[in-house]
mmCIF file of C-alpha atoms in Angstrom:
data_model
loop_
_atom_site.group_PDB
_atom_site.id
_atom_site.type_symbol
_atom_site.label_atom_id
_atom_site.label_comp_id
_atom_site.label_asym_id
_atom_site.label_seq_id
_atom_site.Cartn_x
_atom_site.Cartn_y
_atom_site.Cartn_z
ATOM 1 C CA MET A 248 -26.386 82.584 178.914
ATOM 2 C CA LEU A 249 -26.915 86.343 178.518
ATOM 3 C CA SER A 250 -29.711 85.795 176.009
ATOM 4 C CA GLN A 251 -31.395 83.390 178.454
ATOM 5 C CA ILE A 252 -31.279 86.036 181.197
ATOM 6 C CA HIS A 253 -32.770 88.619 178.838
ATOM 7 C CA ALA A 254 -35.505 86.167 177.794
ATOM 8 C CA THR A 255 -36.362 85.461 181.449
ATOM 9 C CA ALA A 256 -36.490 89.194 182.243
ATOM 10 C CA HIS A 257 -38.710 89.808 179.206
ATOM 11 C CA THR A 258 -41.070 87.003 180.264
ATOM 12 C CA THR A 259 -41.238 88.450 183.776
ATOM 13 C CA GLN A 260 -42.053 91.924 182.427
ATOM 14 C CA LEU A 261 -44.793 90.519 180.210
ATOM 15 C CA GLY A 262 -46.149 88.544 183.166
ATOM 16 C CA ILE A 263 -46.249 91.653 185.375
ATOM 17 C CA GLY A 264 -47.965 93.623 182.597
ATOM 18 C CA ALA A 265 -50.538 90.846 182.178
ATOM 19 C CA GLY A 266 -51.157 90.742 185.930
ATOM 20 C CA ILE A 267 -51.687 94.515 186.162
ATOM 21 C CA THR A 268 -54.035 94.550 183.158
ATOM 22 C CA ALA A 269 -56.016 91.628 184.573
ATOM 23 C CA GLY A 270 -56.431 93.624 187.800
ATOM 24 C CA ALA A 271 -57.734 96.614 185.841
ATOM 25 C CA PHE A 272 -60.364 94.439 184.144
ATOM 26 C CA TRP A 273 -61.291 92.582 187.332
ATOM 27 C CA GLY A 274 -61.792 95.851 189.174
ATOM 28 C CA LEU A 275 -64.779 96.507 186.905
ATOM 29 C CA VAL A 276 -66.545 93.461 188.419
ATOM 30 C CA PHE A 277 -67.183 95.436 191.597
ATOM 31 C CA LEU A 278 -69.223 98.039 189.712
ATOM 32 C CA ALA A 279 -71.590 95.572 188.026
ATOM 33 C CA PRO A 280 -73.980 95.149 191.003
ATOM 34 C CA GLU A 281 -74.206 98.937 191.314
ATOM 35 C CA LEU A 282 -75.101 99.315 187.627
ATOM 36 C CA VAL A 283 -78.087 96.943 187.903
ATOM 37 C CA PRO A 284 -79.289 97.327 191.519
ATOM 38 C CA GLY A 285 -82.694 95.795 190.823
ATOM 39 C CA PHE A 286 -81.207 92.370 190.101
ATOM 40 C CA SER A 287 -80.079 89.856 192.731
ATOM 41 C CA ALA A 288 -76.607 88.425 193.253
ATOM 42 C CA LEU A 289 -77.880 85.081 191.927
ATOM 43 C CA GLN A 290 -79.182 86.715 188.739
ATOM 44 C CA LEU A 291 -75.900 88.566 188.227
ATOM 45 C CA ALA A 292 -73.889 85.357 188.649
ATOM 46 C CA ALA A 293 -76.132 83.369 186.309
ATOM 47 C CA GLY A 294 -76.135 86.089 183.637
ATOM 48 C CA ARG A 295 -72.411 86.784 183.788
ATOM 49 C CA TYR A 296 -71.356 83.160 183.597
ATOM 50 C CA LEU A 297 -73.846 82.171 180.928
ATOM 51 C CA ALA A 298 -72.283 84.932 178.809
ATOM 52 C CA TYR A 299 -68.786 83.732 179.776
ATOM 53 C CA GLY A 300 -69.653 80.149 178.839
ATOM 54 C CA ILE A 301 -71.129 81.067 175.444
ATOM 55 C CA VAL A 302 -68.177 83.263 174.428
ATOM 56 C CA ALA A 303 -65.646 80.709 175.746
ATOM 57 C CA ALA A 304 -67.339 77.873 173.824
ATOM 58 C CA ILE A 305 -67.157 79.868 170.589
ATOM 59 C CA LEU A 306 -63.479 80.720 171.090
ATOM 60 C CA VAL A 307 -62.392 77.192 172.039
ATOM 61 C CA ALA A 308 -64.424 75.421 169.322
ATOM 62 C CA ARG A 309 -61.540 75.099 166.822
ATOM 63 C CA ALA A 310 -59.235 73.496 169.390
ATOM 64 C CA TRP A 311 -61.933 71.268 170.890
ATOM 65 C CA PRO A 312 -61.122 68.022 168.964
ATOM 66 C CA ARG A 313 -57.497 68.165 170.156
ATOM 67 C CA LEU A 314 -58.373 69.207 173.725
ATOM 68 C CA ARG A 315 -60.986 66.472 174.088
ATOM 69 C CA GLN A 316 -58.316 63.853 173.448
ATOM 70 C CA ARG A 317 -55.909 65.351 175.990
ATOM 71 C CA LEU A 318 -58.318 65.997 178.859
ATOM 72 C CA THR A 319 -58.560 63.220 181.448
ATOM 73 C CA ARG A 320 -61.360 62.509 183.906
ATOM 74 C CA ALA A 321 -59.236 64.140 186.620
ATOM 75 C CA ASP A 322 -58.886 67.252 184.435
ATOM 76 C CA TRP A 323 -62.655 67.522 184.133
ATOM 77 C CA ARG A 324 -63.065 67.185 187.908
ATOM 78 C CA GLY A 325 -60.471 69.917 188.356
ATOM 79 C CA LEU A 326 -62.298 72.166 185.887
ATOM 80 C CA ALA A 327 -65.571 71.599 187.759
ATOM 81 C CA TRP A 328 -64.095 72.557 191.148
ATOM 82 C CA LEU A 329 -62.195 75.547 189.765
ATOM 83 C CA SER A 330 -65.287 76.839 187.962
ATOM 84 C CA LEU A 331 -67.408 76.491 191.078
ATOM 85 C CA ALA A 332 -64.960 78.057 193.555
ATOM 86 C CA GLY A 333 -63.324 80.704 191.369
ATOM 87 C CA ASN A 334 -66.412 81.841 189.501
ATOM 88 C CA ILE A 335 -69.872 80.794 190.713
ATOM 89 C CA VAL A 336 -69.346 80.796 194.498
ATOM 90 C CA TYR A 337 -66.891 83.703 194.412
ATOM 91 C CA TYR A 338 -69.180 85.982 192.426
ATOM 92 C CA LEU A 339 -72.270 85.113 194.465
ATOM 93 C CA PHE A 340 -70.405 86.216 197.587
ATOM 94 C CA LEU A 341 -68.898 89.273 195.878
ATOM 95 C CA ALA A 342 -72.149 90.575 194.382
ATOM 96 C CA GLN A 343 -73.895 90.121 197.737
ATOM 97 C CA ALA A 344 -71.053 91.955 199.486
ATOM 98 C CA VAL A 345 -71.184 94.895 197.064
ATOM 99 C CA GLN A 346 -74.948 95.226 197.318
ATOM 100 C CA LEU A 347 -74.980 95.093 201.138
ATOM 101 C CA GLY A 348 -71.626 96.632 202.056
ATOM 102 C CA GLY A 349 -70.606 98.778 199.097
ATOM 103 C CA VAL A 350 -67.837 98.752 196.502
ATOM 104 C CA ALA A 351 -65.136 100.256 198.736
ATOM 105 C CA MET A 352 -65.527 97.801 201.630
ATOM 106 C CA THR A 353 -65.672 94.776 199.340
ATOM 107 C CA SER A 354 -62.648 95.776 197.263
ATOM 108 C CA ILE A 355 -60.544 96.406 200.371
ATOM 109 C CA VAL A 356 -61.391 92.985 201.880
ATOM 110 C CA ILE A 357 -60.586 91.316 198.557
ATOM 111 C CA GLY A 358 -57.323 93.255 198.724
ATOM 112 C CA LEU A 359 -56.116 90.698 201.272
ATOM 113 C CA LEU A 360 -55.762 88.193 198.412
ATOM 114 C CA PRO A 361 -52.009 88.799 197.885
ATOM 115 C CA ILE A 362 -51.397 87.688 201.462
ATOM 116 C CA THR A 363 -53.873 84.796 201.529
ATOM 117 C CA VAL A 364 -52.597 83.452 198.186
ATOM 118 C CA THR A 365 -49.023 83.644 199.465
ATOM 119 C CA LEU A 366 -50.077 81.738 202.598
ATOM 120 C CA ALA A 367 -51.745 79.120 200.405
ATOM 121 C CA GLY A 368 -48.417 78.631 198.628
ATOM 122 C CA LEU A 369 -46.288 78.189 201.760
ATOM 123 C CA ARG A 370 -45.683 74.527 200.961
ATOM 124 C CA GLU A 371 -44.492 75.191 197.436
ATOM 125 C CA HIS A 372 -40.826 74.933 196.527
ATOM 126 C CA GLY A 373 -38.984 78.162 197.309
ATOM 127 C CA ALA A 374 -41.726 79.552 199.565
ATOM 128 C CA VAL A 375 -40.583 81.708 202.486
ATOM 129 C CA SER A 376 -41.196 80.739 206.096
ATOM 130 C CA LEU A 377 -44.314 81.839 207.935
ATOM 131 C CA ARG A 378 -42.136 83.737 210.432
ATOM 132 C CA ARG A 379 -40.926 86.102 207.702
ATOM 133 C CA LEU A 380 -44.511 86.810 206.694
ATOM 134 C CA VAL A 381 -45.626 87.922 210.165
ATOM 135 C CA PRO A 382 -45.186 91.712 209.477
ATOM 136 C CA SER A 383 -47.267 91.542 206.288
ATOM 137 C CA LEU A 384 -49.939 89.453 208.019
ATOM 138 C CA LEU A 385 -50.171 91.938 210.889
ATOM 139 C CA LEU A 386 -50.465 94.867 208.475
ATOM 140 C CA GLY A 387 -53.116 93.080 206.417
ATOM 141 C CA GLY A 388 -55.012 92.106 209.567
ATOM 142 C CA ALA A 389 -54.940 95.722 210.762
ATOM 143 C CA GLY A 390 -56.318 96.831 207.392
ATOM 144 C CA LEU A 391 -59.136 94.298 207.636
ATOM 145 C CA ALA A 392 -59.849 95.479 211.199
ATOM 146 C CA CYS A 393 -60.214 99.077 209.955
ATOM 147 C CA ILE A 394 -62.695 98.200 207.238
ATOM 148 C CA SER A 395 -64.517 95.769 209.577
ATOM 149 C CA TRP A 396 -64.983 98.492 212.158
ATOM 150 C CA ASP A 397 -66.211 100.880 209.467
ATOM 151 C CA SER A 398 -68.718 98.322 208.158
ATOM 152 C CA LEU A 399 -69.981 96.984 211.480
ATOM 153 C CA SER A 400 -70.424 100.468 212.941
ATOM 154 C CA SER A 401 -72.720 101.406 210.044
ATOM 155 C CA LEU A 402 -76.358 101.984 210.841
ATOM 156 C CA ASP A 403 -77.273 99.583 208.018
ATOM 157 C CA GLY A 404 -77.662 96.101 209.483
ATOM 158 C CA GLY A 405 -76.766 94.554 206.133
ATOM 159 C CA SER A 406 -73.190 95.798 206.372
ATOM 160 C CA GLY A 407 -72.186 92.957 208.696
ATOM 161 C CA ILE A 408 -73.597 90.372 206.294
ATOM 162 C CA GLY A 409 -71.875 92.228 203.463
ATOM 163 C CA LEU A 410 -68.555 91.950 205.287
ATOM 164 C CA LEU A 411 -69.014 88.217 205.868
ATOM 165 C CA SER A 412 -69.889 87.806 202.193
ATOM 166 C CA ALA A 413 -66.706 89.645 201.203
ATOM 167 C CA ILE A 414 -64.653 87.333 203.448
ATOM 168 C CA GLY A 415 -66.386 84.345 201.818
ATOM 169 C CA ALA A 416 -65.380 85.673 198.387
ATOM 170 C CA LEU A 417 -61.810 86.130 199.640
ATOM 171 C CA LEU A 418 -61.550 82.517 200.829
ATOM 172 C CA SER A 419 -63.184 81.129 197.697
ATOM 173 C CA TRP A 420 -60.824 82.898 195.307
ATOM 174 C CA THR A 421 -57.769 82.041 197.415
ATOM 175 C CA PHE A 422 -58.628 78.381 196.917
ATOM 176 C CA TYR A 423 -59.066 78.961 193.182
ATOM 177 C CA ALA A 424 -55.766 80.817 192.731
ATOM 178 C CA ALA A 425 -53.711 78.175 194.535
ATOM 179 C CA VAL A 426 -55.330 75.134 192.913
ATOM 180 C CA ASN A 427 -55.494 76.686 189.426
ATOM 181 C CA ARG A 428 -51.763 77.383 189.500
ATOM 182 C CA ARG A 429 -51.037 73.742 190.315
ATOM 183 C CA TRP A 430 -53.171 72.568 187.404
ATOM 184 C CA LEU A 431 -51.456 74.985 185.015
ATOM 185 C CA ALA A 432 -48.043 73.730 186.136
ATOM 186 C CA ARG A 433 -48.777 70.130 185.198
ATOM 187 C CA LEU A 434 -50.811 70.575 182.017
ATOM 188 C CA GLU A 435 -49.210 69.371 178.797
ATOM 189 C CA GLY A 436 -50.356 70.400 175.338
ATOM 190 C CA ILE A 437 -52.915 72.870 176.709
ATOM 191 C CA SER A 438 -52.146 76.585 176.770
ATOM 192 C CA ALA A 439 -53.038 78.916 179.640
ATOM 193 C CA ASN A 440 -55.644 80.618 177.436
ATOM 194 C CA GLU A 441 -57.202 77.289 176.419
ATOM 195 C CA TRP A 442 -57.441 76.230 180.057
ATOM 196 C CA SER A 443 -59.128 79.541 180.892
ATOM 197 C CA LEU A 444 -61.654 78.983 178.094
ATOM 198 C CA LEU A 445 -62.325 75.432 179.301
ATOM 199 C CA VAL A 446 -63.001 76.829 182.776
ATOM 200 C CA GLY A 447 -65.401 79.236 181.076
ATOM 201 C CA VAL A 448 -67.260 76.455 179.281
ATOM 202 C CA MET A 449 -67.587 74.497 182.536
ATOM 203 C CA THR A 450 -68.721 77.648 184.357
ATOM 204 C CA GLY A 451 -71.355 78.278 181.679
ATOM 205 C CA ALA A 452 -72.668 74.745 182.139
ATOM 206 C CA GLN A 453 -72.881 75.265 185.918
ATOM 207 C CA ALA A 454 -74.599 78.622 185.369
ATOM 208 C CA LEU A 455 -77.405 76.800 183.533
ATOM 209 C CA LEU A 456 -78.267 75.195 186.879
ATOM 210 C CA LEU A 457 -78.531 78.677 188.404
ATOM 211 C CA ALA A 458 -80.792 80.032 185.672
ATOM 212 C CA LEU A 459 -84.078 78.487 186.896
ATOM 213 C CA PRO A 460 -83.850 79.636 190.541
ATOM 214 C CA ALA A 461 -82.351 82.955 189.385
ATOM 215 C CA PHE A 462 -85.147 83.742 186.917
ATOM 216 C CA PRO A 463 -88.273 81.952 188.204
ATOM 217 C CA PRO A 464 -91.604 82.417 186.424
ATOM 218 C CA GLY A 465 -93.535 85.182 188.094
ATOM 219 C CA GLY A 466 -90.406 86.694 189.642
ATOM 220 C CA ALA A 467 -89.697 90.386 190.102
ATOM 221 C CA ALA A 468 -90.867 92.415 187.094
ATOM 222 C CA HIS A 469 -88.414 94.571 185.158
ATOM 223 C CA THR A 470 -88.911 96.982 182.299
ATOM 224 C CA GLY A 471 -87.500 96.349 178.823
ATOM 225 C CA SER A 472 -84.784 98.965 179.317
ATOM 226 C CA GLU A 473 -83.780 97.374 182.647
ATOM 227 C CA TRP A 474 -83.421 93.978 180.961
ATOM 228 C CA LEU A 475 -81.349 95.513 178.162
ATOM 229 C CA GLN A 476 -79.081 97.184 180.704
ATOM 230 C CA PHE A 477 -78.748 93.906 182.610
ATOM 231 C CA LEU A 478 -77.855 91.984 179.452
ATOM 232 C CA GLY A 479 -75.320 94.636 178.458
ATOM 233 C CA VAL A 480 -73.652 94.639 181.880
ATOM 234 C CA VAL A 481 -73.397 90.849 182.318
ATOM 235 C CA THR A 482 -72.171 90.391 178.736
ATOM 236 C CA ALA A 483 -69.508 93.073 179.134
ATOM 237 C CA VAL A 484 -68.400 91.604 182.468
ATOM 238 C CA GLY A 485 -68.375 88.099 180.985
ATOM 239 C CA ILE A 486 -66.153 89.146 178.069
ATOM 240 C CA PHE A 487 -63.787 91.694 179.639
ATOM 241 C CA CYS A 488 -63.512 90.390 183.200
ATOM 242 C CA SER A 489 -63.884 86.645 182.643
ATOM 243 C CA VAL A 490 -62.643 85.826 179.127
ATOM 244 C CA ILE A 491 -59.927 88.474 178.763
ATOM 245 C CA GLY A 492 -59.093 89.014 182.452
ATOM 246 C CA ASN A 493 -58.781 85.300 183.241
ATOM 247 C CA ALA A 494 -56.639 84.664 180.136
ATOM 248 C CA LEU A 495 -54.251 87.435 181.226
ATOM 249 C CA TRP A 496 -54.142 86.016 184.752
ATOM 250 C CA ASN A 497 -53.341 82.516 183.524
ATOM 251 C CA TYR A 498 -50.510 83.929 181.401
ATOM 252 C CA ALA A 499 -49.130 85.716 184.478
ATOM 253 C CA SER A 500 -49.508 82.509 186.522
ATOM 254 C CA ARG A 501 -47.193 80.664 184.160
ATOM 255 C CA ALA A 502 -44.754 83.546 183.668
ATOM 256 C CA LEU A 503 -44.255 84.545 187.333
ATOM 257 C CA PRO A 504 -43.322 82.705 190.545
ATOM 258 C CA MET A 505 -46.277 82.341 192.918
ATOM 259 C CA ALA A 506 -44.828 84.815 195.426
ATOM 260 C CA LEU A 507 -44.696 87.569 192.797
ATOM 261 C CA MET A 508 -47.934 86.475 191.144
ATOM 262 C CA GLY A 509 -49.750 86.831 194.459
ATOM 263 C CA GLN A 510 -48.692 90.455 194.701
ATOM 264 C CA MET A 511 -50.277 91.214 191.315
ATOM 265 C CA ILE A 512 -53.746 90.761 192.826
ATOM 266 C CA VAL A 513 -53.362 94.041 194.696
ATOM 267 C CA PHE A 514 -54.001 95.872 191.434
ATOM 268 C CA GLU A 515 -57.559 94.518 191.445
ATOM 269 C CA THR A 516 -58.059 96.270 194.785
ATOM 270 C CA VAL A 517 -56.394 99.473 193.586
ATOM 271 C CA PHE A 518 -58.536 99.689 190.445
ATOM 272 C CA ALA A 519 -61.745 98.529 192.173
ATOM 273 C CA SER A 520 -61.304 101.134 194.916
ATOM 274 C CA LEU A 521 -60.619 103.827 192.317
ATOM 275 C CA TYR A 522 -63.706 102.866 190.306
ATOM 276 C CA GLY A 523 -65.794 102.723 193.475
ATOM 277 C CA PHE A 524 -64.786 106.158 194.739
ATOM 278 C CA LEU A 525 -65.343 107.642 191.270
ATOM 279 C CA TRP A 526 -68.755 105.980 191.053
ATOM 280 C CA GLU A 527 -69.762 107.268 194.476
ATOM 281 C CA ALA A 528 -68.178 110.664 193.704
ATOM 282 C CA ARG A 529 -66.347 110.895 197.014
ATOM 283 C CA TRP A 530 -62.987 110.623 198.717
ATOM 284 C CA PRO A 531 -62.281 107.610 200.930
ATOM 285 C CA SER A 532 -63.208 107.912 204.593
ATOM 286 C CA GLY A 533 -60.471 107.958 207.229
ATOM 287 C CA LEU A 534 -60.864 104.251 208.024
ATOM 288 C CA GLU A 535 -61.037 103.330 204.321
ATOM 289 C CA ALA A 536 -57.863 105.297 203.610
ATOM 290 C CA ALA A 537 -56.128 103.700 206.602
ATOM 291 C CA ALA A 538 -57.238 100.248 205.446
ATOM 292 C CA LEU A 539 -55.846 100.834 201.932
ATOM 293 C CA VAL A 540 -52.531 102.149 203.273
ATOM 294 C CA LEU A 541 -52.145 99.208 205.676
ATOM 295 C CA LEU A 542 -53.126 96.761 202.948
ATOM 296 C CA LEU A 543 -50.590 98.145 200.462
ATOM 297 C CA ALA A 544 -47.939 98.183 203.200
ATOM 298 C CA GLY A 545 -48.705 94.526 203.873
ATOM 299 C CA VAL A 546 -48.204 93.678 200.196
ATOM 300 C CA VAL A 547 -44.912 95.610 200.060
ATOM 301 C CA SER A 548 -43.760 93.811 203.215
ATOM 302 C CA CYS A 549 -44.767 90.454 201.725
ATOM 303 C CA ALA A 550 -42.847 91.160 198.510
ATOM 304 C CA ALA A 551 -39.791 92.274 200.538
ATOM 305 C CA ALA A 552 -39.893 89.020 202.527
ATOM 306 C CA HIS A 553 -39.562 87.096 199.257
ATOM 307 C CA ARG A 554 -36.649 89.224 198.008
ATOM 308 C CA ASN A 555 -34.516 88.807 201.148
#
């Protein structure tokens, strides 16, 4: 009995470590649009996920004969929806939000994910009641109000569209997190890492459909060095944020209860905000700081509601 308790505690610790590390990798995603400002959100999504698909296909090749026999038609439909919502649609919204509203605003809006993912899991076994989540929802809503006011009061008219894009990314990834966890729970004979690689292969196939509109003949001209920088950025993001980050997240999804897993997403916001402020070489504004404090307080309140 004692050894079982120790094993459970060890698994939980590994799951928390995986969740934090995934957040550190995912935070880098927010910098990618800033590193290649001359390329559109569509080009960034197509490039990143083509790289993700190629690397994932190479890594899953040895297990493919076994996986092909285990995957059902329903599994393939699930992979298609997860790839579209959690990768293609999410990153199109996110890249657009970063380019129009900035790294800080986008990362803070995405920081509502711990609360939205918890709400998405309200019907799961052991989920707390909505009434107990009211304090965390109010705190998170206040944080979103702060960053909304900061964005909408900007002189740049694109900030409002950037905010809406960030909210679109938030909703898209909430759907992915909730549905992906349910698939992982019922898979047999397929590891969390293998499932992540299969999502990558499917995402790469979908990214092929984006390639033609993303890189049309006679499109915007770029220098050789700009193309090399673009290829370097999307490849690095594809490997570190998609292949490695998603594998770590899937491990955490199986090792942790959904309530605790949802709280791990806050580390993406923490790291993304840190990277953004370092990139822009500034301290957060008053409203940005207030939004971060309220957001973190909402996560703490949400975690406390699950402990009581």
